[in-house]
């Protein structure tokens, strides 16, 4: 998480009178950033991942030689590359929502060379190794989306009473919330703004002896898993990737392109089959988080008529169709924004509420319609945490805190990140796009594979002038399907079948009798296998496009051999040859001797599962169903921090002790 102010948060009641000020000045701060950096060009590709972990305690790769007289040029080239890509790499550690959670990123973003795609995994492994070296002997930190027993009985060490003033949860103690005041305040204020505890419902998995289904009345409510606080959602761990665009325009283009991929990649990485001790009727986390931070009032949710409170965004009564943690509601590149677009297709075809005052202010300041619209949408939300002494005191030219207060609590499947305020001699940070939908995988091989895939796909989109754009209503429908049990094999997803520029597309279509005519629609329902591996002779598939891109740039063979393994993982998972983590975990539970076919994941089953996931992540246990032939090199617990090569002279007594074993 970006912003972590230290200070005293205001109570919700006290912050109410500041909400409009913060929102207004958030807009002004964005305008200042925009004006300062709108003309930035030729930023290089930089990217980096984020991985979240939960810490658990266990009660356990030719024939003539000549000399080439160009050593000086080589030297200069080698030195410049050295500076760009071979710098020392480390880890950064970040706070996360849960007090049992931690987030890691590389200490510096990766530069745009093929070799970086391989360093991603090395760095993830370094992070995992460093993390476990910080744990106690009976502690583990597997990369699982949700702790299976979250909210079940005494699932916390040390023991705690459930509830507390922030969450008022029946199942989870406030002591599970990161102690930084931001997190508890966020939790409490979501509940207070909403007017009630969050109410999270996900379908319960129906097994042969699931009691809830036994006496089910026809037309009765769908048996569900009920959760009641933010930790159930924000306690979920994910894999995120952020890219720097070469300029403002590119970052916006990639935002729109990646929005359509978000549901697809969530389905392909699905890893959340268990919630609150029960097998769920879904495989992915998103809806849980979405419901867990839904701060909309009943009137905003469309469930009641409310009395307007002018201190709140939209008076607190204006209908808002989505939670602030949800899929996007409008595209932001001019070419996909209908008013500016030459195309007759309505891409922005879902309700997108706008704070008109924000939008007007941006338009008056020369910001284009698509971006003003996007910001107008973000600013339909209220700030959730305000800090004493950090409101009127801020200079809108020097601070982006108010902007970030809204931006960082609009948790959408993709996030467009304007540059932060530059402090001192810190490096320039450009316009970035973050891809947020993927579920964290058990191994760094998989986490690196999905990170590398997304990076390569963005390059292929740019270089080959592809467009994956679809109407948002179809993206939303895909998001719904992506949650379903084994969505990879059981669902079809809306996808664009004409992704090449018009001329190239027409050429291909003319040689492919199966190609649907453009007039009959650019979108069709495809299987995950088709989306990733190609369909007929008209849609090439994302994985083959990645290979074509790598060939086009002349990828070095050392990098290619690893990247090839990444792409094969993705291709095989999409075809169903390899399992998603969700399916693997569900099978694990259902095959466990203690499982009673009642959708209950008991303590003993959960214990074996978290241990298995941990061992798979550490490379000490094979998992052919998910990894195929890939063998994960074991990660060692000790020695992850390099040791200084000491040159300090020893005294004779110590020398005798040290040498006694070999003398
Ligand atoms: P947040 O939690 O706000 O999404 P983090 O700081 O946790 O942000 O992670 C951001 C990711 O972006 C990290 O992997 C980091 O290496 C990467 N990153 C940092 N600077 C840049 C940049 N200029 N361009 C692209 N990515 C960057
Ligand atoms: Mg995080
Ligand atoms: Mg982060
Ligand atoms: Mg974050
Ligand atoms: Mg998180
Ligand atoms: Mg992030």
XYZ file of C-alpha atoms and ligand atoms in Angstrom:
695
model
C 0.000 0.000 0.000
C 1.320 3.389 -0.953
C 0.365 5.965 1.516
C 0.840 5.424 5.179
C 0.587 8.694 7.017
C 1.607 8.648 10.565
C -0.733 10.712 12.628
C -4.028 10.664 14.330
C -6.940 9.742 12.141
C -10.132 11.710 12.697
C -13.214 9.881 13.783
C -15.797 9.425 11.009
C -18.014 11.984 12.662
C -15.197 14.546 12.778
C -14.016 13.784 9.252
C -17.492 14.325 7.741
C -17.101 18.092 7.562
C -13.754 17.688 5.697
C -14.857 15.219 3.031
C -15.803 17.813 0.421
C -12.593 19.762 1.042
C -10.467 16.634 0.598
C -12.297 15.637 -2.561
C -12.027 19.135 -4.080
C -8.354 19.439 -3.257
C -7.725 15.899 -4.432
C -8.887 17.074 -7.857
C -6.669 20.175 -7.670
C -3.710 18.026 -6.716
C -4.349 15.786 -9.716
C -4.514 18.858 -11.995
C -1.144 20.028 -10.648
C 0.405 16.604 -11.286
C -1.138 16.463 -14.745
C 0.126 19.901 -15.741
C 3.587 19.161 -14.394
C 4.013 15.848 -16.227
C 1.599 15.800 -19.165
C 4.446 16.367 -21.647
C 6.743 13.625 -20.320
C 7.857 11.458 -23.261
C 10.108 8.464 -23.819
C 10.044 7.061 -20.336
C 11.515 3.588 -20.507
C 9.625 0.444 -19.632
C 9.927 -0.237 -15.952
C 7.789 -2.752 -14.175
C 7.543 -4.619 -10.913
C 5.385 -7.134 -9.108
C 3.860 -7.212 -5.644
C 3.311 -10.447 -3.744
C 1.409 -10.771 -0.499
C 1.974 -13.462 2.091
C 0.179 -14.696 5.171
C 2.320 -15.846 8.068
C 0.986 -18.968 9.736
C 2.058 -20.693 12.894
C 1.939 -24.475 12.994
C 1.362 -26.479 16.042
C 4.826 -27.766 12.357
C 20.658 -24.291 -22.335
C 29.341 -23.018 -35.239
C 33.169 -23.744 -36.613
C 35.609 -20.811 -37.568
C 37.149 -18.140 -35.323
C 38.486 -14.635 -36.187
C 39.449 -11.709 -34.111
C 37.084 -8.668 -34.107
C 38.793 -5.251 -33.603
C 35.982 -3.400 -31.836
C 36.813 -3.814 -28.135
C 36.252 -0.141 -27.236
C 32.709 -0.125 -28.539
C 31.953 -3.361 -26.727
C 33.315 -1.946 -23.534
C 31.136 1.126 -23.709
C 28.078 -0.979 -24.486
C 28.762 -3.427 -21.676
C 29.205 -0.631 -19.187
C 25.920 1.005 -20.109
C 24.059 -2.294 -19.881
C 25.685 -2.973 -16.563
C 24.185 0.186 -15.184
C 20.799 -0.517 -16.591
C 20.156 -4.097 -15.746
C 22.856 -5.678 -13.689
C 22.529 -3.634 -10.578
C 22.324 -5.289 -7.228
C 18.812 -6.434 -6.483
C 17.054 -6.579 -3.188
C 13.637 -6.664 -1.680
C 11.237 -4.116 -0.297
C 8.763 -5.009 2.322
C 5.423 -3.294 2.761
C 2.622 -3.206 5.281
C -0.529 -5.083 4.465
C -4.038 -4.994 5.825
C -3.768 -7.967 8.140
C -1.450 -8.089 11.096
C -0.466 -11.607 9.919
C 0.268 -10.365 6.390
C 3.221 -8.856 4.610
C 3.783 -7.580 1.068
C 7.034 -7.736 -0.870
C 8.247 -6.018 -4.051
C 11.653 -5.915 -5.723
C 13.666 -3.043 -4.203
C 13.783 -1.433 -7.647
C 11.594 -1.876 -10.687
C 12.849 -4.046 -13.549
C 14.122 -2.462 -16.743
C 12.813 -3.520 -20.112
C 15.233 -6.274 -21.122
C 14.372 -9.935 -21.670
C 16.821 -10.945 -18.918
C 14.704 -9.015 -16.407
C 11.869 -11.460 -17.008
C 14.095 -14.160 -15.588
C 15.300 -12.014 -12.664
C 11.697 -11.655 -11.583
C 11.622 -15.247 -10.391
C 15.081 -15.044 -8.808
C 13.988 -11.987 -6.897
C 10.705 -13.595 -5.822
C 12.693 -16.579 -4.543
C 15.081 -14.262 -2.716
C 12.087 -12.597 -1.106
C 10.536 -15.881 -0.085
C 13.878 -17.053 1.343
C 14.394 -13.821 3.235
C 10.885 -13.872 4.526
C 11.074 -17.401 5.900
C 14.458 -16.651 7.509
C 12.583 -14.099 9.599
C 10.057 -16.647 10.871
C 10.034 -18.872 13.916
C 10.615 -22.621 13.571
C 6.950 -23.380 13.724
C 5.955 -20.573 11.365
C 5.385 -20.715 7.598
C 4.429 -18.121 4.971
C 2.857 -19.985 2.075
C 1.514 -17.926 -0.824
C -2.156 -18.829 -0.536
C -4.895 -16.320 -1.292
C -6.965 -16.984 1.812
C -6.191 -18.745 5.044
C -8.677 -21.655 4.928
C -9.762 -21.358 8.539
C -10.167 -17.580 8.554
C -12.831 -16.693 11.093
C -13.278 -20.247 12.347
C -13.082 -20.894 16.082
C -9.716 -20.078 17.686
C -7.846 -19.479 14.398
C -5.557 -16.767 15.826
C -2.234 -17.017 17.666
C -1.931 -15.720 20.290
C -5.553 -16.271 21.303
C -7.889 -13.265 21.048
C -11.554 -12.480 21.462
C -13.370 -11.805 18.210
C -14.728 -8.365 17.430
C -13.648 -4.892 18.453
C -14.695 -1.320 17.803
C -13.380 -1.187 14.213
C -15.020 -4.264 12.681
C -17.554 -5.301 15.297
C -17.069 -8.742 13.765
C -18.623 -11.825 15.172
C -15.726 -13.947 13.878
C -12.502 -11.938 13.636
C -10.725 -9.852 16.242
C -9.669 -6.275 15.494
C -6.209 -7.370 16.613
C -5.969 -9.138 13.217
C -5.948 -5.659 11.628
C -2.531 -4.056 11.013
C -1.924 -1.812 14.043
C -1.074 1.230 11.906
C -3.995 3.556 12.633
C -4.931 3.801 8.954
C -6.214 0.226 8.757
C -8.494 0.117 11.758
C -9.884 3.526 10.880
C -10.518 2.380 7.298
C -12.374 -0.638 8.648
C -14.493 1.327 11.079
C -15.270 4.149 8.663
C -16.437 1.778 5.928
C -18.866 0.310 8.421
C -19.960 3.723 9.710
C -20.415 5.247 6.269
C -22.369 2.187 5.147
C -24.496 2.329 8.259
C -24.021 -1.344 9.124
C -21.471 -4.112 9.208
C -20.349 -5.343 5.798
C -22.350 -8.379 4.746
C -20.328 -10.796 2.628
C -22.107 -13.745 1.008
C -20.558 -16.277 -1.329
C -22.167 -19.493 -2.513
C -21.427 -22.596 -0.514
C -20.103 -25.602 -2.444
C -22.649 -28.368 -2.716
C -21.187 -31.748 -1.945
C -23.108 -34.982 -1.433
C -23.491 -34.488 2.318
C -23.461 -30.722 2.703
C -26.095 -30.304 5.418
C -27.290 -26.872 4.273
C -28.550 -28.418 1.033
C -30.362 -31.310 2.687
C -33.453 -29.581 3.940
C -33.401 -26.868 1.310
C -36.868 -25.508 0.600
C -37.615 -24.852 -3.042
C -37.249 -21.132 -3.754
C -35.341 -20.791 -0.492
C -32.205 -18.713 -0.194
C -29.066 -20.101 -1.828
C -26.892 -21.681 0.903
C -23.994 -19.326 1.368
C -20.894 -18.689 3.393
C -21.476 -15.622 5.500
C -18.627 -13.269 6.469
C -18.931 -9.973 8.266
C -15.765 -7.902 8.169
C -13.030 -6.375 6.020
C -10.360 -8.905 7.049
C -12.144 -11.695 5.171
C -11.566 -9.692 1.980
C -8.473 -7.564 2.548
C -6.931 -10.593 4.230
C -6.703 -12.178 0.765
C -3.277 -12.288 -0.926
C -2.767 -11.405 -4.576
C -0.205 -10.882 -7.311
C -0.067 -7.405 -8.879
C 2.080 -6.008 -11.696
C 2.739 -2.300 -12.372
C 4.134 -0.932 -15.692
C 5.517 2.453 -16.569
C 4.221 3.702 -19.919
C 6.513 5.648 -22.249
C 4.114 8.545 -21.817
C 0.687 9.452 -20.560
C -1.052 8.178 -23.685
C 0.542 4.725 -23.541
C -0.272 4.241 -19.881
C -3.904 4.990 -20.667
C -3.919 2.693 -23.702
C -2.581 -0.201 -21.639
C -5.106 0.454 -18.901
C -7.944 -0.146 -21.335
C -6.267 -3.166 -22.887
C -5.520 -4.803 -19.571
C -9.012 -4.196 -18.212
C -10.350 -6.845 -20.578
C -7.666 -9.302 -19.540
C -8.372 -8.908 -15.832
C -11.193 -11.484 -15.584
C -9.377 -13.884 -17.915
C -6.222 -13.828 -15.822
C -8.158 -14.120 -12.606
C -9.845 -17.290 -13.854
C -6.493 -18.689 -15.002
C -4.843 -17.982 -11.643
C -7.852 -18.933 -9.499
C -6.710 -20.088 -6.068
C -9.523 -19.426 -3.579
C -11.751 -22.514 -3.166
C -12.015 -22.318 0.632
C -13.433 -19.537 2.766
C -14.145 -19.555 6.438
C -13.595 -23.270 6.814
C -15.947 -24.262 4.005
C -15.485 -25.322 0.390
C -16.906 -22.417 -1.611
C -19.052 -22.505 -4.724
C -16.490 -20.130 -6.273
C -12.741 -20.334 -7.041
C -11.587 -16.702 -6.834
C -11.372 -13.976 -4.192
C -12.557 -10.789 -5.925
C -16.188 -10.711 -4.836
C -15.205 -11.360 -1.245
C -12.976 -8.283 -1.151
C -15.514 -6.266 -3.097
C -18.197 -6.971 -0.507
C -15.791 -6.614 2.401
C -15.118 -2.900 1.711
C -18.497 -1.930 0.337
C -19.048 1.406 2.072
C -22.137 2.377 0.064
C -25.168 3.488 2.018
C -28.443 1.598 1.474
C -29.597 4.425 -0.832
C -26.367 4.220 -2.866
C -26.854 0.455 -3.135
C -30.398 1.023 -4.350
C -31.988 -0.678 -1.383
C -33.664 2.265 0.334
C -34.480 5.922 0.002
C -32.122 8.057 2.068
C -31.951 11.557 3.404
C -29.170 13.506 1.639
C -26.202 14.589 3.756
C -24.459 17.426 1.837
C -21.180 16.593 3.554
C -20.925 13.290 1.701
C -20.151 12.515 -1.962
C -23.463 12.529 -3.874
C -25.150 13.418 -0.596
C -24.654 9.767 0.347
C -27.847 8.954 -1.533
C -26.816 8.927 -5.204
C -27.061 5.451 -6.700
C -23.669 3.772 -7.138
C -23.804 0.508 -9.068
C -20.527 -0.984 -7.899
C -18.519 -1.295 -4.748
C -15.382 0.837 -4.622
C -13.514 -2.470 -4.960
C -14.746 -3.671 -8.359
C -14.135 -3.856 -12.093
C -13.707 -0.591 -13.993
C -16.728 1.356 -15.224
C -15.135 3.444 -17.994
C -12.185 3.257 -20.372
C -9.680 6.092 -20.248
C -7.915 6.160 -23.626
C -9.460 8.622 -26.115
C -9.700 5.893 -28.785
C -11.907 3.756 -26.559
C -13.934 6.572 -25.106
C -17.090 6.727 -27.157
C -17.472 10.482 -27.492
C -13.966 10.737 -28.974
C -13.984 7.444 -30.802
C -14.559 7.093 -34.580
C -15.963 3.606 -34.028
C -19.676 2.953 -33.779
C -19.187 0.430 -30.987
C -20.239 1.468 -27.524
C -17.401 0.326 -25.339
C -18.475 2.226 -22.239
C -21.810 0.510 -21.955
C -22.317 0.095 -18.216
C -23.630 2.695 -15.790
C -20.762 4.912 -14.691
C -21.698 7.439 -12.076
C -19.845 10.738 -12.321
C -19.179 13.474 -9.849
C -20.042 16.270 -12.285
C -18.254 18.934 -10.306
C -14.981 17.015 -10.550
C -15.459 16.330 -14.235
C -16.301 19.995 -15.020
C -13.290 21.256 -13.125
C -10.995 18.913 -15.062
C -12.574 19.856 -18.413
C -12.163 23.545 -17.568
C -8.505 22.848 -16.911
C -8.006 21.431 -20.391
C -8.100 17.769 -19.478
C -9.749 15.621 -22.152
C -13.182 14.075 -21.804
C -12.088 10.461 -21.279
C -9.760 11.268 -18.395
C -12.114 13.794 -16.837
C -14.798 11.150 -16.940
C -12.560 8.578 -15.233
C -11.638 10.991 -12.457
C -15.246 12.049 -12.132
C -16.053 8.417 -11.455
C -13.323 7.903 -8.859
C -14.490 11.032 -7.075
C -17.990 9.700 -6.523
C -16.397 8.100 -3.450
C -15.618 9.734 -0.170
C -12.206 9.734 1.455
C -12.260 7.094 4.182
C -9.387 8.141 6.423
C -8.425 11.745 7.190
C -5.549 12.668 9.448
C -5.583 15.507 11.886
C -3.300 18.377 10.774
C -3.116 16.975 7.239
C -6.158 18.551 5.606
C -6.209 22.343 5.052
C -2.489 22.306 5.865
C -1.536 20.670 2.533
C -0.165 22.574 -0.472
C -1.873 21.247 -3.602
C 1.284 21.874 -5.688
C 3.450 19.873 -3.270
C 1.237 17.103 -2.035
C -0.952 14.436 -3.580
C -2.292 13.081 -0.298
C -5.857 14.160 -0.913
C -5.770 12.774 -4.447
C -4.324 9.493 -3.142
C -6.944 9.376 -0.443
C -9.556 8.822 -3.166
C -7.331 7.036 -5.716
C -5.924 4.446 -3.319
C -9.351 3.447 -2.057
C -10.779 2.935 -5.553
C -9.627 -0.661 -5.789
C -10.375 -1.624 -9.377
C -9.131 -4.507 -11.543
C -6.715 -2.086 -13.209
C -5.414 1.149 -11.721
C -4.015 4.116 -13.597
C -1.254 5.607 -11.430
C -0.205 9.223 -11.981
C 3.368 10.012 -10.892
C 3.862 10.754 -7.220
C 5.357 14.017 -6.036
C 9.118 13.798 -6.514
C 11.086 14.347 -3.385
C 14.742 15.445 -3.331
C 16.943 13.425 -5.716
C 14.578 10.446 -5.898
C 14.296 9.020 -9.427
C 11.611 10.244 -11.829
C 8.540 8.035 -11.799
C 6.307 8.182 -14.827
C 2.694 7.347 -15.744
C 1.954 3.784 -14.731
C -0.711 1.139 -15.080
C -1.300 -1.575 -12.522
C -2.802 -4.991 -13.256
C -4.555 -6.134 -10.088
C -6.755 -9.145 -10.673
C -4.397 -12.112 -10.421
C -4.474 -14.523 -7.518
C -1.219 -15.321 -5.823
C 0.196 -18.735 -6.810
C 1.798 -21.348 -4.586
C 5.220 -21.140 -6.291
C 7.390 -18.266 -7.505
C 7.751 -20.151 -10.789
C 4.042 -19.564 -11.364
C 4.041 -16.043 -9.942
C 6.973 -15.167 -12.232
C 5.317 -16.890 -15.194
C 2.172 -14.802 -14.860
C 4.157 -11.623 -14.303
C 6.331 -12.294 -17.381
C 3.270 -13.194 -19.442
C 1.530 -9.932 -18.660
C 4.682 -7.948 -19.454
C 5.093 -9.725 -22.823
C 1.414 -9.343 -23.678
C 1.609 -5.580 -23.150
C 4.664 -5.439 -25.444
C 2.896 -7.537 -28.096
C -0.167 -5.281 -27.875
C 1.992 -2.200 -28.444
C 4.328 -3.602 -31.090
C 1.709 -5.441 -33.143
C -0.909 -2.680 -32.739
C -3.351 -5.147 -31.243
C -6.586 -4.262 -29.578
C -8.331 -6.527 -27.106
C -10.983 -3.922 -26.357
C -14.502 -5.095 -25.528
C -17.638 -3.403 -24.206
C -17.336 -3.207 -20.423
C -20.614 -5.082 -20.010
C -18.875 -8.124 -21.524
C -15.836 -7.621 -19.303
C -18.152 -7.530 -16.294
C -19.922 -10.680 -17.434
C -16.499 -12.327 -17.773
C -15.688 -11.230 -14.237
C -18.792 -12.981 -12.991
C -17.893 -16.169 -14.887
C -14.240 -15.988 -13.784
C -15.306 -16.637 -10.205
C -17.020 -19.926 -11.042
C -15.669 -23.257 -9.935
C -13.124 -24.451 -12.543
C -13.965 -21.510 -14.821
C -10.937 -22.356 -16.990
C -12.603 -25.566 -18.146
C -16.274 -24.976 -17.524
C -16.877 -21.406 -18.694
C -16.598 -19.528 -21.950
C -15.491 -15.917 -21.922
C -16.394 -13.052 -24.181
C -13.321 -12.163 -26.233
C -12.436 -10.138 -29.259
C -11.975 -12.218 -32.405
C -10.588 -9.379 -34.568
C -7.626 -8.156 -32.560
C -5.294 -7.128 -35.401
C -5.312 -3.727 -37.123
C -7.972 -3.605 -39.837
C -5.680 -4.240 -42.864
C -3.875 -7.189 -41.315
C -7.124 -8.527 -40.021
C -8.774 -8.402 -43.443
C -5.803 -10.182 -44.988
C -6.083 -13.012 -42.484
C -9.844 -13.181 -42.760
C -9.593 -13.503 -46.560
C -7.506 -16.669 -46.181
C -9.607 -18.084 -43.362
C -13.119 -19.210 -44.324
C -13.990 -19.750 -40.651
C -13.401 -16.096 -39.768
C -16.636 -14.480 -38.606
C -17.377 -11.375 -40.711
C -16.586 -8.131 -38.859
C -20.153 -6.959 -39.468
C -21.553 -9.841 -37.451
C -19.649 -8.721 -34.389
C -16.120 -8.461 -33.158
C -16.797 -10.443 -30.017
C -17.584 -14.044 -29.381
C -17.530 -16.515 -26.513
C -14.316 -18.481 -26.420
C -12.910 -21.144 -24.182
C -9.832 -20.304 -22.118
C -7.902 -22.700 -24.371
C -8.979 -20.707 -27.451
C -8.181 -17.339 -25.864
C -4.706 -18.422 -24.867
C -3.802 -20.968 -27.565
C -5.765 -19.684 -30.561
C -8.983 -20.416 -32.411
C -9.184 -21.640 -35.961
C -7.158 -19.612 -38.515
C -8.511 -16.167 -37.541
C -7.636 -15.692 -33.884
C -3.976 -16.453 -33.114
C -4.167 -16.760 -29.307
C -2.238 -14.782 -26.725
C 0.473 -17.366 -26.094
C 1.429 -17.740 -29.804
C 1.442 -13.918 -30.012
C 3.927 -13.853 -27.122
C 6.181 -16.319 -28.962
C 5.910 -14.241 -32.146
C 6.831 -11.137 -30.187
C 9.876 -12.840 -28.636
C 10.963 -13.966 -32.106
C 10.389 -10.462 -33.467
C 12.680 -8.867 -30.873
C 15.231 -11.674 -31.236
C 15.014 -12.777 -27.625
C 18.359 -14.086 -26.328
C 18.298 -17.827 -25.865
C 19.319 -17.796 -22.202
C 16.238 -15.783 -21.297
C 14.091 -17.603 -23.836
C 14.588 -21.003 -22.285
C 12.982 -19.874 -19.019
C 10.324 -17.691 -20.650
C 9.399 -20.686 -22.812
C 8.670 -22.641 -19.627
C 6.478 -19.805 -18.382
C 4.492 -19.683 -21.604
C 4.095 -23.457 -21.603
C 2.705 -23.355 -18.082
C 0.129 -20.806 -19.176
C -0.738 -22.661 -22.366
C -1.191 -25.965 -20.512
C -3.181 -24.482 -17.716
C -5.475 -22.841 -20.273
C -5.964 -26.127 -22.115
C -6.857 -27.882 -18.886
C -3.788 -30.150 -18.996
C -2.589 -28.539 -15.756
C -4.813 -27.600 -12.843
C -5.404 -24.177 -11.346
C -4.380 -23.939 -7.688
C -8.073 -23.717 -6.815
C -8.892 -27.027 -8.452
C -5.800 -28.634 -6.942
C -6.739 -27.432 -3.448
C -10.354 -28.472 -3.827
C -9.234 -31.934 -4.958
C -6.829 -32.079 -2.014
C -9.638 -31.431 0.412
C -12.067 -33.808 -1.227
C -9.471 -36.609 -1.300
C -8.418 -36.093 2.329
C -9.301 -39.028 4.608
C -10.757 -36.665 7.219
C -13.101 -34.974 4.749
C -16.707 -35.942 5.253
C -18.192 -34.760 1.922
C -19.986 -32.007 3.821
C -18.040 -28.981 2.383
C -16.399 -28.561 5.784
C -12.637 -28.016 5.754
C -11.732 -29.215 9.206
C -8.629 -28.199 11.158
C -6.717 -31.357 10.232
C -7.501 -30.986 6.529
C -6.569 -27.287 6.597
C -3.311 -28.090 8.425
C -2.261 -30.640 5.815
C -3.279 -28.248 3.054
C -1.299 -25.217 4.278
C 1.709 -27.446 4.902
C 1.448 -28.930 1.420
C 1.105 -25.457 -0.157
C 4.088 -24.237 1.835
C 6.239 -27.210 0.811
C 5.235 -26.820 -2.838
C 6.246 -23.132 -2.655
C 9.555 -24.040 -1.027
C 10.264 -26.697 -3.654
C 10.313 -29.552 -1.171
C 7.198 -31.261 -2.428
C 6.323 -31.966 -6.087
C 3.003 -30.923 -7.560
C 2.784 -32.350 -11.073
C -0.909 -31.594 -11.355
C -0.193 -27.842 -11.223
C 3.438 -27.643 -12.375
C 3.758 -30.472 -14.896
C 7.415 -31.550 -15.195
C 8.715 -28.344 -13.635
C 10.890 -29.012 -10.616
C 11.201 -26.098 -8.190
C 14.720 -25.727 -6.775
C 14.375 -25.792 -3.007
C 14.492 -22.415 -1.287
C 16.784 -22.417 1.726
C 15.789 -20.801 4.930
C 19.178 -19.679 6.208
C 21.779 -17.508 4.507
C 19.417 -15.426 2.434
C 21.076 -12.212 3.520
C 24.653 -12.082 2.201
C 27.378 -12.224 4.754
C 30.070 -9.522 4.897
C 33.485 -10.977 3.812
C 35.198 -9.930 7.002
C 38.915 -8.995 7.054
C 39.069 -8.247 10.789
C 42.036 -9.910 12.531
C 41.267 -12.400 15.282
C 42.910 -12.681 18.691
C 44.825 -15.868 19.498
C 42.267 -17.225 21.880
C 39.430 -16.962 19.372
C 41.742 -18.342 16.678
C 42.375 -21.441 18.786
C 38.647 -21.984 19.240
C 37.853 -21.515 15.548
C 40.672 -23.790 14.362
C 40.283 -26.524 16.958
C 38.107 -28.710 14.780
C 40.696 -28.971 11.957
C 43.942 -28.976 14.014
P 1.063 -0.068 -4.629
O 0.908 -0.860 -3.398
O 0.648 1.332 -4.484
O 0.412 -0.712 -5.813
P 3.913 -0.747 -4.472
O 4.929 0.280 -4.182
O 3.607 -1.749 -3.442
O 2.618 0.045 -4.978
O 4.349 -1.592 -5.749
C 4.551 -0.971 -6.962
C 5.330 -1.849 -7.929
O 5.701 -0.976 -9.003
C 6.640 -2.429 -7.383
O 6.848 -3.721 -7.896
C 7.719 -1.510 -7.949
O 8.955 -2.207 -8.199
C 7.106 -1.093 -9.245
N 7.600 0.224 -9.666
C 8.237 1.138 -8.958
N 8.554 2.230 -9.698
C 8.070 1.985 -10.917
C 8.062 2.718 -12.110
N 8.628 3.934 -12.222
N 7.444 2.152 -13.147
C 6.863 0.927 -13.040
N 6.862 0.190 -11.929
C 7.450 0.713 -10.873
Mg -0.936 -5.141 -1.179
Mg 1.876 -2.525 -2.753
Mg -1.439 -1.642 -2.611
Mg -4.002 -6.607 -0.442
Mg -0.462 -2.625 -5.808
